[in-house]
Coordinates of C-alpha atoms and ligand atoms in Angstrom, one line a residue:
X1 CA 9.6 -38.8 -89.0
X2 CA 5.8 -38.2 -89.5
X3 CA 5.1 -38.0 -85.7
X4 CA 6.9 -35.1 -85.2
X5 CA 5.6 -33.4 -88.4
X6 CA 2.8 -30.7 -88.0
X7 CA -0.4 -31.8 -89.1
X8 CA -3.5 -30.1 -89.0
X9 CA -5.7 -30.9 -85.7
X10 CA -8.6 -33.7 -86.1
X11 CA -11.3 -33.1 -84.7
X12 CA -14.5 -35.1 -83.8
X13 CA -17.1 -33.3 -83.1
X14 CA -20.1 -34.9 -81.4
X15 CA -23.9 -33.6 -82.4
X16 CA -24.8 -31.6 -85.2
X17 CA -27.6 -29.4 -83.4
X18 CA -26.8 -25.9 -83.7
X19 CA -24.0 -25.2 -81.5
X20 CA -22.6 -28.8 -83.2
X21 CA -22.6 -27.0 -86.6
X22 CA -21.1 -23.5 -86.0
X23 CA -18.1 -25.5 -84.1
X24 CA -17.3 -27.1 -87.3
X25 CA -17.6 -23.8 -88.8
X26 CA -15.2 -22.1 -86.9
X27 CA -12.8 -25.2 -86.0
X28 CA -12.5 -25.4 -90.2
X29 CA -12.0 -21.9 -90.2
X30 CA -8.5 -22.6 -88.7
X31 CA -7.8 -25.0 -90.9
X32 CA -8.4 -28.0 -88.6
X33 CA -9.7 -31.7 -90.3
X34 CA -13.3 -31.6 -89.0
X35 CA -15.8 -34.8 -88.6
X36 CA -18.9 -34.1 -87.6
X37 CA -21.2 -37.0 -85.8
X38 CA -24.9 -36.8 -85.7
X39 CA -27.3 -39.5 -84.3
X40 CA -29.9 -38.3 -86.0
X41 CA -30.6 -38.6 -90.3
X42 CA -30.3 -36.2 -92.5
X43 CA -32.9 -33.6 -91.5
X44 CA -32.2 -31.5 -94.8
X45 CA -33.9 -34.5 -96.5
X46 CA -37.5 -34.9 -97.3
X47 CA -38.1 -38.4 -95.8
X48 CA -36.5 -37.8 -92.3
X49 CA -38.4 -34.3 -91.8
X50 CA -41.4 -35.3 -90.2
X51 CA -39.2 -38.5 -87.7
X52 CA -37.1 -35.9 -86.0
X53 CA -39.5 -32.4 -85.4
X54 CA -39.8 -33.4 -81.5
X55 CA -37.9 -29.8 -80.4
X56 CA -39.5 -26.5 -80.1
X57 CA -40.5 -25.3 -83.7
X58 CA -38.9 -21.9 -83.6
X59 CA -36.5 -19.8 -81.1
X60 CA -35.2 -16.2 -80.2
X61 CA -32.4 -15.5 -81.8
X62 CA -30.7 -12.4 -80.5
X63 CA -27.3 -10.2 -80.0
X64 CA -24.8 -13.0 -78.9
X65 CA -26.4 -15.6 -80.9
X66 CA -26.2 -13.2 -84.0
X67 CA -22.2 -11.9 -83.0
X68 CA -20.8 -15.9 -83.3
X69 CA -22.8 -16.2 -86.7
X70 CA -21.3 -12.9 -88.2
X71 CA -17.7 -14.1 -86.8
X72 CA -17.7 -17.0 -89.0
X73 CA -16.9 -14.7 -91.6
X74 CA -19.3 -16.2 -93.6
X75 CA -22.0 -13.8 -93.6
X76 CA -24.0 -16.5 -91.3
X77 CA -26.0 -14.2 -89.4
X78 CA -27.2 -12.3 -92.6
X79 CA -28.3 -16.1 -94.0
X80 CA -30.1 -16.8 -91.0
X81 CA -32.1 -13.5 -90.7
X82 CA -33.5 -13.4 -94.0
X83 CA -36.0 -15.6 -92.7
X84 CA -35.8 -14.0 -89.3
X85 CA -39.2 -12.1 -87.7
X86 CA -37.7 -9.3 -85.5
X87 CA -40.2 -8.7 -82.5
X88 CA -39.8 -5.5 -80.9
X89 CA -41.5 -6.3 -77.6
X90 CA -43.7 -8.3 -75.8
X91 CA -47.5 -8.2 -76.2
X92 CA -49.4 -9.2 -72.9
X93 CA -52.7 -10.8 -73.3
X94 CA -54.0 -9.8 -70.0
X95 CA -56.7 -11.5 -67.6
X96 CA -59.9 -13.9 -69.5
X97 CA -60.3 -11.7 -72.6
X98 CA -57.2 -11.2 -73.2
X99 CA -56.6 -7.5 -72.6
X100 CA -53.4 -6.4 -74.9
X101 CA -50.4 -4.2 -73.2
X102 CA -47.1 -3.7 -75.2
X103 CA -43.7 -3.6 -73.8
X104 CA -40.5 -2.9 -75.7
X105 CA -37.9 -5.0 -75.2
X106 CA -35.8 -1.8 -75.6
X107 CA -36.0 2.1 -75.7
X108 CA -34.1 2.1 -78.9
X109 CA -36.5 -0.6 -80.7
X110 CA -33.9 -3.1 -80.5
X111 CA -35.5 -6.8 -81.4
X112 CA -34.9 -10.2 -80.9
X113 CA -35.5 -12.3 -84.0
X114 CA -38.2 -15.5 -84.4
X115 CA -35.9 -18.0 -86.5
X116 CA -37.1 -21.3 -87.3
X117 CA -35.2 -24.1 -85.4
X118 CA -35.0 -26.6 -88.2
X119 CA -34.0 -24.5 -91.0
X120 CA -31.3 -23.0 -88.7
X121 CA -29.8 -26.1 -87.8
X122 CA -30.1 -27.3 -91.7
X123 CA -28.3 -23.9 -92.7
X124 CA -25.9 -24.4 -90.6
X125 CA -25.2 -28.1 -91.6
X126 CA -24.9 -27.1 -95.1
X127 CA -22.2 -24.2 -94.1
X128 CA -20.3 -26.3 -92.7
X129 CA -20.5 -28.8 -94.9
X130 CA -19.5 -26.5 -97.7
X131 CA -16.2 -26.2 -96.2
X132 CA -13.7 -28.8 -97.9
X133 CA -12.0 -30.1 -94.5
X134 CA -15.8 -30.9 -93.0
X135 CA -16.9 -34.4 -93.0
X136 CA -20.2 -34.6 -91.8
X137 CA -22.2 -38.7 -90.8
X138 CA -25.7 -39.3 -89.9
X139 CA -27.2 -41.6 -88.0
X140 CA -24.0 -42.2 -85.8
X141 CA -24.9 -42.5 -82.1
X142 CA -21.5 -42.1 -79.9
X143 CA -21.5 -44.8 -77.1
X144 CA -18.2 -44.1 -75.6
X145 CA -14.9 -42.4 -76.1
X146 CA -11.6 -42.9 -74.4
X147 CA -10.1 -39.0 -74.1
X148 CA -6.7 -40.4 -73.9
X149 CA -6.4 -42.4 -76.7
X150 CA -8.6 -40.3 -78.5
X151 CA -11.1 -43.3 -79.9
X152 CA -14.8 -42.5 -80.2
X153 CA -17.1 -45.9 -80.7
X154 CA -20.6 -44.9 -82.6
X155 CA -23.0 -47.4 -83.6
X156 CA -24.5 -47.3 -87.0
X157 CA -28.8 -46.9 -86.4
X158 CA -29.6 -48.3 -89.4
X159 CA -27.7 -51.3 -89.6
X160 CA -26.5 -50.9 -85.8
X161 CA -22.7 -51.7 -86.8
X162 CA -19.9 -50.2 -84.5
X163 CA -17.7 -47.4 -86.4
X164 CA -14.3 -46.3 -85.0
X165 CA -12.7 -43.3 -84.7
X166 CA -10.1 -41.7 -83.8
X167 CA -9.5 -37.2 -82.9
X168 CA -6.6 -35.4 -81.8
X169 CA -9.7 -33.4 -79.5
X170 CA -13.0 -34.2 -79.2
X171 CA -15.7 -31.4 -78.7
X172 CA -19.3 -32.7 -77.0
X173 CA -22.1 -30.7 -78.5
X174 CA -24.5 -33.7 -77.8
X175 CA -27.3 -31.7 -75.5
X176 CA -28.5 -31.9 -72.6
X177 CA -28.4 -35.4 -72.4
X178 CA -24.7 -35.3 -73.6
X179 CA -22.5 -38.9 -74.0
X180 CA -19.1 -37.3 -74.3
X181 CA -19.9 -35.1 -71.0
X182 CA -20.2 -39.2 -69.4
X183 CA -16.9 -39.7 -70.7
X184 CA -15.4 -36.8 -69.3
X185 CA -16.6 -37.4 -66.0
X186 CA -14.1 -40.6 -65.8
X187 CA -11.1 -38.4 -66.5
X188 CA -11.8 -34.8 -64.7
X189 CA -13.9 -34.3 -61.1
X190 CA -16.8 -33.0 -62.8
X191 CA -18.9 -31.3 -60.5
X192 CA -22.3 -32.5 -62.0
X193 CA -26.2 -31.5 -61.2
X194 CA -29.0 -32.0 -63.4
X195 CA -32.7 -30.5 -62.1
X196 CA -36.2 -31.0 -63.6
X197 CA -38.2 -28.2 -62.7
X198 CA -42.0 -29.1 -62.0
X199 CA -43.2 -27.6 -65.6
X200 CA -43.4 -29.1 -68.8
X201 CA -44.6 -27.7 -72.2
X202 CA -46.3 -28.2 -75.0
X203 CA -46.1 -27.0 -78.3
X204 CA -50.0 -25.9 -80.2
X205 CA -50.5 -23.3 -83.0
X206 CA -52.5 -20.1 -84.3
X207 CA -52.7 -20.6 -87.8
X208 CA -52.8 -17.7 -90.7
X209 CA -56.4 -15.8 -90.9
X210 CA -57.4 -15.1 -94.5
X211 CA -56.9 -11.5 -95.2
X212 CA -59.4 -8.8 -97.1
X213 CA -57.6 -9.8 -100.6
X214 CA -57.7 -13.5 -99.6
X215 CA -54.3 -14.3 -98.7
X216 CA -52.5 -15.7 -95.5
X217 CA -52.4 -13.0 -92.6
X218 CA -51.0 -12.9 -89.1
X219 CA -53.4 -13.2 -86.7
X220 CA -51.9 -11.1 -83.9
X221 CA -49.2 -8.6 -84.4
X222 CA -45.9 -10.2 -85.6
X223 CA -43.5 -7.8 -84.3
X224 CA -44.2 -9.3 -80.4
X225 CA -43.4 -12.6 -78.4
X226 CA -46.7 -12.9 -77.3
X227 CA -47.4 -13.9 -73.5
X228 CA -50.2 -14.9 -71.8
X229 CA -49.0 -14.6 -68.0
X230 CA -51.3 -16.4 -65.6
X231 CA -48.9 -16.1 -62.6
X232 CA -48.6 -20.2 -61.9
X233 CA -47.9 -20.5 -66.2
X234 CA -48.2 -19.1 -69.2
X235 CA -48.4 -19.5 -72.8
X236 CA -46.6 -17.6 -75.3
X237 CA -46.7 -17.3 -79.0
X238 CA -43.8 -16.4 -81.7
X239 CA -44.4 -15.4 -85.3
X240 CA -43.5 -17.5 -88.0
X241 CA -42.5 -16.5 -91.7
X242 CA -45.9 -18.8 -92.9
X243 CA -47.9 -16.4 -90.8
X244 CA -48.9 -18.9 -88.3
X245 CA -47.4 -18.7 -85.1
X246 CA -45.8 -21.3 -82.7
X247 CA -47.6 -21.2 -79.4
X248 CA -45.8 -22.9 -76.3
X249 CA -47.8 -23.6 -73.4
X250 CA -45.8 -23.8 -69.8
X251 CA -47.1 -25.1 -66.7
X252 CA -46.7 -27.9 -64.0
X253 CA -47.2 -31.1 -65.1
X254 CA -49.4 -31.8 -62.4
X255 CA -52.1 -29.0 -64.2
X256 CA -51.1 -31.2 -67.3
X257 CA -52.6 -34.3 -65.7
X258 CA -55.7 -32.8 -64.6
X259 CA -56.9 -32.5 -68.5
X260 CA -57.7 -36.0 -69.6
X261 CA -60.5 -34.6 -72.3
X262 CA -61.8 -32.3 -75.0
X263 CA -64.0 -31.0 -72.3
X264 CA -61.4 -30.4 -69.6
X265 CA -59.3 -28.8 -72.3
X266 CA -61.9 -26.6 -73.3
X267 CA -62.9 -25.4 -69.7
X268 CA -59.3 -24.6 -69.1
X269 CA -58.8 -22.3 -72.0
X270 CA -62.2 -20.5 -71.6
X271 CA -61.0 -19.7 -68.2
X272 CA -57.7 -18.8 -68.5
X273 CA -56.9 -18.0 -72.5
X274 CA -60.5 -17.0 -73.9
X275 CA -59.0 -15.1 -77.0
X276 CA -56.5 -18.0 -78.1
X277 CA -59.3 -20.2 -78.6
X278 CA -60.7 -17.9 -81.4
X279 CA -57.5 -17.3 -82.6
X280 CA -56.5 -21.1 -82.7
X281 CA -59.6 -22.8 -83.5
X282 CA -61.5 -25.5 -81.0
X283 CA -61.1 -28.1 -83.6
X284 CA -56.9 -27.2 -84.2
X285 CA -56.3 -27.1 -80.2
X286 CA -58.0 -30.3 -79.6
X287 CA -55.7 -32.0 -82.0
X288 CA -52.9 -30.5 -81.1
X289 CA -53.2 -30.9 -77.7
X290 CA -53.7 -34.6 -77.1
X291 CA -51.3 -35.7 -80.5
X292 CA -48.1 -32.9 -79.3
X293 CA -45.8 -34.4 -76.5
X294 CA -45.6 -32.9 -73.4
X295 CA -41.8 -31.5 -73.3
X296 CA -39.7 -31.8 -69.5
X297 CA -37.6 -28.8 -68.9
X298 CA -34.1 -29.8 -67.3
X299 CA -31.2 -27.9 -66.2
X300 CA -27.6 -29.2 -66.1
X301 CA -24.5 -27.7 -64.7
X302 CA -21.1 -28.8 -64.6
X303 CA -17.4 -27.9 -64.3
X304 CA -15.1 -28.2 -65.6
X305 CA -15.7 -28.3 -69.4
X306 CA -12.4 -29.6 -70.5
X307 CA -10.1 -32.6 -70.2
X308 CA -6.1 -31.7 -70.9
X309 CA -5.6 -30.8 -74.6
X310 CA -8.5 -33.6 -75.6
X311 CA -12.1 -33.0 -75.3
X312 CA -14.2 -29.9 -74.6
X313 CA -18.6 -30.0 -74.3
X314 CA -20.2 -26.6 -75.5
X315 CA -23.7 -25.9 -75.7
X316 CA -26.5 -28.0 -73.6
X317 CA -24.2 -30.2 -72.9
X318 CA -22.3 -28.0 -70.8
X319 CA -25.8 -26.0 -69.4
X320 CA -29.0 -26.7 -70.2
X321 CA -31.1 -24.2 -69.3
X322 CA -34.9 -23.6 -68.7
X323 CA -35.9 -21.7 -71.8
X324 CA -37.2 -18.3 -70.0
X325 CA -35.0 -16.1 -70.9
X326 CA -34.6 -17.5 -75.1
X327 CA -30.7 -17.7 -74.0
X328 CA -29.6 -21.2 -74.6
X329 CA -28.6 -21.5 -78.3
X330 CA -27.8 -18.1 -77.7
X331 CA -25.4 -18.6 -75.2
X332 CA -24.0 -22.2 -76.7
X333 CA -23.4 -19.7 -80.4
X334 CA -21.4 -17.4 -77.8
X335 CA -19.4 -20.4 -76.2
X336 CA -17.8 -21.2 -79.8
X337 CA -17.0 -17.7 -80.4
X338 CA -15.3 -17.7 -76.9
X339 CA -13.9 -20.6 -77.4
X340 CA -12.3 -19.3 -80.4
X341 CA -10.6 -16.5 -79.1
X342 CA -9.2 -18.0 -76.7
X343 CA -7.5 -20.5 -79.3
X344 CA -6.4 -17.3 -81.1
X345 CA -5.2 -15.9 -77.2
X346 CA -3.3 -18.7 -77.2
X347 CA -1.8 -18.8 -80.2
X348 CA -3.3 -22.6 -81.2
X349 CA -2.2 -23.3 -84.3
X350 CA -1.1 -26.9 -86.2
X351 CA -0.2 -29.8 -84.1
X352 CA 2.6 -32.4 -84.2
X353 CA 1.0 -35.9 -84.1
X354 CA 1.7 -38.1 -81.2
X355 CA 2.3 -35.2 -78.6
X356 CA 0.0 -33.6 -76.2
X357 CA -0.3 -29.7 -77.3
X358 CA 0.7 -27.3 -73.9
X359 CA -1.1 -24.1 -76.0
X360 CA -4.7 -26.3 -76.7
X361 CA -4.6 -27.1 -73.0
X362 CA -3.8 -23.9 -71.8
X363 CA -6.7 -22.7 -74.1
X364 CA -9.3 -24.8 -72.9
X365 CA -8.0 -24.4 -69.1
X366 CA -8.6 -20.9 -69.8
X367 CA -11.9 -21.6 -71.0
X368 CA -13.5 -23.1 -68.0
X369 CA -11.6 -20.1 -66.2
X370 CA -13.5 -17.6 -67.9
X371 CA -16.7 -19.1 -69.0
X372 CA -18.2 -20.8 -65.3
X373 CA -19.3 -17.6 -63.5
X374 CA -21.2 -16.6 -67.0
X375 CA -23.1 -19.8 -67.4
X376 CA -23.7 -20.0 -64.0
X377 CA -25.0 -16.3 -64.3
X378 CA -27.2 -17.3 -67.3
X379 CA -28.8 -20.6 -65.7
X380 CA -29.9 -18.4 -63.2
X381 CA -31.1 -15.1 -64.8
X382 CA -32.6 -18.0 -67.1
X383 CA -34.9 -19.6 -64.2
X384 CA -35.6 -16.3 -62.5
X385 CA -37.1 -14.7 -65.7
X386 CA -40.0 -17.5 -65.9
X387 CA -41.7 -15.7 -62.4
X388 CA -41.2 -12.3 -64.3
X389 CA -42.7 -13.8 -67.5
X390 CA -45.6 -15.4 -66.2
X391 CA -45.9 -13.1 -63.2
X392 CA -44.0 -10.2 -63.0
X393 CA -44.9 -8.6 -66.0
X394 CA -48.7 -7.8 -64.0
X395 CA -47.3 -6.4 -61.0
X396 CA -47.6 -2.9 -61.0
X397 CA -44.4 -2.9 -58.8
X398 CA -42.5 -4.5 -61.4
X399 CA -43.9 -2.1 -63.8
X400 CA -42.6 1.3 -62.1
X401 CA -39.7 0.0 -62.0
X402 CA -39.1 -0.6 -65.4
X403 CA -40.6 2.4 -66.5
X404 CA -37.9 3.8 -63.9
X405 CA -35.2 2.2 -65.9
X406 CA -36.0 2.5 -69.0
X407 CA -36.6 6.4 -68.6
X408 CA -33.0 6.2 -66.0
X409 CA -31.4 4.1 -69.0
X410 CA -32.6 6.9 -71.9
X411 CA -31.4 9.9 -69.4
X412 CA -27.8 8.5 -68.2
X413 CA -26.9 5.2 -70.5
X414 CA -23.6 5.0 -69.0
X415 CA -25.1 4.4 -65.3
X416 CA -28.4 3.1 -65.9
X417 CA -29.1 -0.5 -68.3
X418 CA -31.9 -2.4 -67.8
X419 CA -31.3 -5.9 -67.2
X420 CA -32.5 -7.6 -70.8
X421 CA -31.0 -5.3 -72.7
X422 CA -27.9 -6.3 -71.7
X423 CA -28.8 -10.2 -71.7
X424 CA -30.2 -10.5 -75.0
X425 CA -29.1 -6.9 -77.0
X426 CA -25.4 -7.0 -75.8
X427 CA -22.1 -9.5 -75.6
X428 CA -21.6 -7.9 -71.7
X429 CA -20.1 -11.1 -69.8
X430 CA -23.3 -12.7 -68.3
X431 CA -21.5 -12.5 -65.1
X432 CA -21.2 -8.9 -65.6
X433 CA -25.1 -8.1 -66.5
X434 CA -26.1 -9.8 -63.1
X435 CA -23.7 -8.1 -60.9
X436 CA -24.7 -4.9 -62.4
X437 CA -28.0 -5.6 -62.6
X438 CA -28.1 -6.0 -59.0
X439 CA -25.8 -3.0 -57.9
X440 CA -28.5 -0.8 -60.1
X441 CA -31.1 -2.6 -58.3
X442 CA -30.5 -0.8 -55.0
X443 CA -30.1 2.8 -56.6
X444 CA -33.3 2.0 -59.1
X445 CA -34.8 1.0 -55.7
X446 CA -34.4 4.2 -54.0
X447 CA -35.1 6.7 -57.6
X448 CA -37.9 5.0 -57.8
X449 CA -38.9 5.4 -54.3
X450 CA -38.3 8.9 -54.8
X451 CA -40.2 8.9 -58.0
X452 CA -42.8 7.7 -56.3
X453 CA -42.7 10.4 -53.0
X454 CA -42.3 13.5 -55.1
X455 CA -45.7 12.4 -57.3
X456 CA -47.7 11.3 -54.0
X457 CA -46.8 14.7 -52.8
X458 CA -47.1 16.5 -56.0
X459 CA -50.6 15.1 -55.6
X460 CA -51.2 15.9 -52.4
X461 CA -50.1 19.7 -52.6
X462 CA -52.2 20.2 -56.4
X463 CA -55.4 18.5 -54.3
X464 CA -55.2 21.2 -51.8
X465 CA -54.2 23.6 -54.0
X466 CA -57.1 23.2 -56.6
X467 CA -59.1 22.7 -53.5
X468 CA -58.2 26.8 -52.6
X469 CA -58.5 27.5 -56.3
X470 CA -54.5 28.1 -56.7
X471 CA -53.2 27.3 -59.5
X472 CA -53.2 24.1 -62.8
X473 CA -53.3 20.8 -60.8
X474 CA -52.1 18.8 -63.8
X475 CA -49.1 21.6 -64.3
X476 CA -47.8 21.3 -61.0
X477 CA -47.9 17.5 -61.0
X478 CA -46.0 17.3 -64.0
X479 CA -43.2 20.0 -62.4
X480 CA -43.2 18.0 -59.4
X481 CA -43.1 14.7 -61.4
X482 CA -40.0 16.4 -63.7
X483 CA -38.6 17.9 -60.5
X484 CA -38.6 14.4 -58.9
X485 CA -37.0 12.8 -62.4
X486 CA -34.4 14.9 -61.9
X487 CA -33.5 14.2 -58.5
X488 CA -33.6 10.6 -59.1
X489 CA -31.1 11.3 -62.5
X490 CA -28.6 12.9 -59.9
X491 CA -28.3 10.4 -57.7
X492 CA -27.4 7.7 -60.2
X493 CA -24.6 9.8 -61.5
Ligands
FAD1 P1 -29.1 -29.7 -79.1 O1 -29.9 -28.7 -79.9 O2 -29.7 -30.6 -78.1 O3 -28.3 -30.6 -80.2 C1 -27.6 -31.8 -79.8 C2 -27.4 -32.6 -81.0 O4 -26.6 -33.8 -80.6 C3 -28.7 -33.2 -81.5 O5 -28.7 -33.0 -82.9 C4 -28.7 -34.7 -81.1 O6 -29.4 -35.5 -82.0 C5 -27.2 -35.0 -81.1 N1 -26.8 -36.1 -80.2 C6 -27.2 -36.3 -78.9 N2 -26.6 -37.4 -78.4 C7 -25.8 -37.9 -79.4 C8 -24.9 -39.0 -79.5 N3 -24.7 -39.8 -78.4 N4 -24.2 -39.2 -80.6 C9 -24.3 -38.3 -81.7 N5 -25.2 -37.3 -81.7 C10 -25.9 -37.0 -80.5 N6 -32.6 -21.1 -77.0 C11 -32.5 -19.8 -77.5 O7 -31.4 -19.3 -77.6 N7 -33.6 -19.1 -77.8 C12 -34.9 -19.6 -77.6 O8 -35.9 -18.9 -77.8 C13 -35.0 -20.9 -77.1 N8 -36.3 -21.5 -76.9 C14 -36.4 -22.7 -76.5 C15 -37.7 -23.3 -76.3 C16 -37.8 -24.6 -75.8 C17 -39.2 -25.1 -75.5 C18 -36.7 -25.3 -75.5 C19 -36.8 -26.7 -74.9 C20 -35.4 -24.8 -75.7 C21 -35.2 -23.5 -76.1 N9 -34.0 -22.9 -76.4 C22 -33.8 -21.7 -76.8 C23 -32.7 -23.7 -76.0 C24 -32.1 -24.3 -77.3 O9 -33.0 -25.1 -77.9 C25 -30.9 -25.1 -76.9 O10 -30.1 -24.3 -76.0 C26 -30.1 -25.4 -78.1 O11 -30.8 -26.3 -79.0 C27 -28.8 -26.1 -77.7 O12 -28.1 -26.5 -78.9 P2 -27.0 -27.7 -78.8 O13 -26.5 -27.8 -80.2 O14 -26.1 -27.5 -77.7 O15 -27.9 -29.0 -78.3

C-alpha cells in the first residue's frame, strides 16, 4: 500500500530571502523533496536586478550567521566571505567635523564581515538550487495555506493564475510581513505583536575616491562600521568590495519630514555630518536623498512557531527586529541550524504518507521550547543597542566601562565577556549572553567603581606628594592604577 510506504518529506517552503534559501539547503541535506516559493523574479537575472533592490544594500555578517553557512557542509560560509570586508571595529565620526575614535569590536581583533545582501541571497539560491531534490519558482505569491490538509494557493504575478500545492510541512520564511505566519494563527493561539518604532532610514552612498595611481580607493578606512552618533540618530557607513560604501541614515521620521529641499538637506548635514558631505559629494546626496525610499523599521514577536508536525516560520517572519545590533539574518541563519538539530535530536527521518509524524512534532514542539527566550533576548538586546549606537558610544561612562571589560575580559576570560562579543563573535544562547551580561553588569559596576577610587586617590596622594617634592607623580599613579586593576581582577574571580 503506498500510504503506508516511507517516502521522503515534501516540503514547501515559502520565501526565498536568505533564511528561505539556507532552509532548502539543509531540509535537502536530509534527503527531503524541497519546493521553494518566491514572490519575487529571478533576482540572479539581469532584467529583474534593478525592480527588486528596495532592501538595505549590504549587512553584517558575523559568528552565528557564519556557523549555519559552514554546517551546510557545503563550504557556504567560505563562498560567502570571499566577497566578505571584515571590519574590526567601529570608527566614530565625532561632533560637526567629524572627529575619528576607533573601537574594536574585540580584544582579539575578531570582525564582523560587510556582505552584499543581493549576491548573498543569489548565492544561496543557486546552492540550493544545485541540489537535485530543490525545486525552486518565482514570481509565486502564497495567499493562503490550509496546515491540515497541507494545500498552499499562490497566484502567478505575471499572468496572475492560481497554482496549487500540496507539502507534508510547510516552513514560512516570508518576512516580516509573513502570509504563512496568518495562516498559522487560525490553527495555534499565536501570541502576536508587531511595533513600528518612530525611526525610519534611508539608504545614501560615499563613492570610491581616485587614488595616487588612478584607481578606485576607499574613502574612509574599510576595516570599520562607520557611525556617526548624534544621540537622537545616526548614520552609519559599511564598506563595499567596489570601494564605495553603503551609508544608512537612522532617525525619526518626523526629522525626515522637516527636510522638504536641497537646501534643508544641505543645512542638516553641514550641522550635523560636515565630513560626509565631502566624502559623498553635494550633487550624489541630493539625488540620493529625494529618489531613495525612506525604509519603516518594525518589530514582530510571536509564539509559538509551530503547528503539529505541519508548518514552522523561521527568520523575520518569526522576529523581526530593529537592525541595531546587525542580528537578524544572523539570528534567522542560526534558527535553521537549530532547527536542524533538533530534527537530528529527534531522530526525524523519512515519513509514511497519509500519517501525522509524532518525531517532526516533537521536534518542532521542542523548537519553540528552546528558541522563545533567545529571540525574545535578541529583539531586545537588538532595540537597546540603537541608544548605545547613536548615544552611548560618547558617554564617557559608557566608555570606562568598556575599557573596564575589555581589560576584565583580557585578564580573567572565563568570568569577564563583554556583551557583543558574545552576541555577534559566539553561538552562546542569546538568552544566555543577556543574563550574563547583566549578572557581570553589577560586578563590572563595582571594579569599575573601584577603578575609578583607587586613580582619584592615586591622584590625590601623587598631587600632594609632588607638591612636598616626594617622589614620580606619574609612577605612583600607574602603581596605584595597577594596584587598583588588581583588586578589581580579584573580585570577579
Ligand atoms: P526576508 O529577507 O524578508 O525574505 C523574505 C522573502 O519572502 C522575500 O524574498 C520575499 O519576497 C518573500 N515573500 C514574502 N511574502 C511572500 C509570499 N506571500 N509568497 C512568496 N514569497 C514571499 N541582519 C543582519 O544579520 N545583519 C545586518 O547588518 C542587518 N542589517 C539590516 C539593515 C537594515 C536597514 C534592515 C532593514 C535589516 C537588516 N538586517 C540585518 C535584517 C535582515 O535584513 C533580515 O533579518 C533578513 O533579511 C531576514 O531574512 P528572511 O529570509 O527571514 O526574510
Amino acid at each position: 500500500m503506498t500510504t503506508s510506504e516511507n517516502k521522503p518529506r515534501n516540503v514547501a517552503i515559502v520565501g526565498a530571502g536568505p533564511v528561505g534559501a539556507l532552509t532548502a539547503v539543509y531540509l535537502a541535506n536530509r534527503g527531503w523533496n524541497v519546493h521553494l516559493y518566491e514572490t519575487r523574479p529571478d533576482m540572479r537575472l539581469p532584467e529583474n536586478k534593478a525592480k527588486i533592490q528596495n532592501r538595505s544594500i549590504n549587512l553584517a555578517l558575523s559568528t552565528r550567521g557564519l556557523t549555519a553557512l559552514k554546517g551546510t557542509g557545503l563550504a557556504l560560509d567560505e563562498l560567502i566571505m570571499k566577497s566578505g570586508l571584515p571590519m574590526r571595529g567601529r570608527m566614530l565620526h565625532i561632533g560637526q567635523e567629524g572627529h575619528l575614535v576607533s573601537q574594536d569590536y574585540g580584544v582579539h581583533g575578531e570582525c564582523i564581515n560587510s556582505v552584499d545582501r543581493a549576491k548573498l541571497n543569489e548565492d544561496l539560491i543557486t546552492a540550493a538550487e544545485e541540489l537535485n531534490n530543490v525545486k525552486v519558482s518565482f514570481n509565486l505569491t502564497l495567499k493562503r495555506a490550509d496546515l491540515d490538509k497541507g494545500t498552499l494557493e499562490f497566484q502567478n504575478k505575471e499572468t496572475k493564475e492560481t497554482v496549487k500545492a500540496h507539502a507534508d510541512l510547510i516552513v514560512g520564511c516570508d518576512g516580516a510581513y509573513s502570509s504563512v505566519r496568518n495562516s498559522l494563527m487560525r490553527y495555534v493561539r499565536l501570541d502576536f505583536g508587531q511595533e513600528y518604532i518612530p525611526h525610519g532610514y534611508c539608504e545614501l552612498s560615499i563613492p570610491p575616491k581616485v587614488g595616487t595611481d588612478g584607481k578606485p580607493e576607499f574613502a574612509m578606512d574599510p576595516e570599520h562600521l562607520h557611525i556617526w552618533p548624534r544621540h537622537k540618530f545616526m548614520m552609519i557607513a559599511l564598506p563595499n568590495p567596489d570601494k564605495s560604501f553603503t551609508v544608512t541614515l537612522f532617525m525619526p521620521f518626523a526629522n525626515f519630514e522637516m527636510i522638504h529641499n536641497e537646501s534643508d538637506l544641505l543645512n542638516f548635514f553641514e550641522q550635523y555630518f560636515a565630513d560626509a558631505i565631502t566624502l559623498m559629494g553635494k550633487d550624489l546626496l541630493i539625488k540620493e536623498y529625494f529618489k531613495n525610499p525612506k525604509g519603516s523599521l518594525v518589530m514582530v514577536r510571536a509564539n509559538p512557531y509551530h503547528y503539529k508536525d505541519r508548518c514552522i516560520i523561521l527568520g523575520d517572519a518569526a522576529h523581526s527586529m530593529v537592525p541595531f545590533y546587525g542580528q537578524g539574518m544572523n539570528c534567522g541563519f542560526e534558527d535553521v541550524r537549530i532547527l536542524d538539530t533538533l530534527l537530528s535530536e529527534f531522530d526525524v527521518k523519512s515519513h509514511k504518507e497519509g500519517e501525522s509524524d509524532t518525531s517532526l512534532a516533537l521536534a518542532l514542539e521542542a523548537y519553540t521550547d528552546r528558541r522563545a527566550k533567545d529571540l525574545k533576548a535578541i529583539c531586545e538586546l537588538a532595540l537597546y543597542n540603537y541608544t548605545e549606537m547613536r548615544h552611548g558610544v560618547t558617554s564617557p561612562v559608557y566608555l570606562m566601562r568598556k575599557k573596564v571589560e575589555s581589560w576584565l575580559h583580557l585578564l580573567v576570560p572565563s568570568k569577564v565577556i563583554p556583551l557583543y562579543t558574545m552576541v555577534s563573535f559566539s553561538n552562546r544562547p542569546y538568552s544566555e549572553a543577556y543574563a550574563r551580561h547583566h549578572a557581570q553588569g553589577f560586578w563590572l559596576t563595582v571594579a569599575g567603581g573601584i577603578v575609578g577610587l583607587g586613580t582619584a586617590t592615586a591622584l590625590a596622594v601623587a598631587g600632594w606628594k609632588q607638591r612636598r617634592g616626594l617622589a614620580d607623580a606619574a609612577g605612583l599613579l600607574k602603581a596605584a592604577f595597577l594596584t587598583a586593576m588588581q583588586s578589581a581582577q580579584k573580585l570577579v574571580q
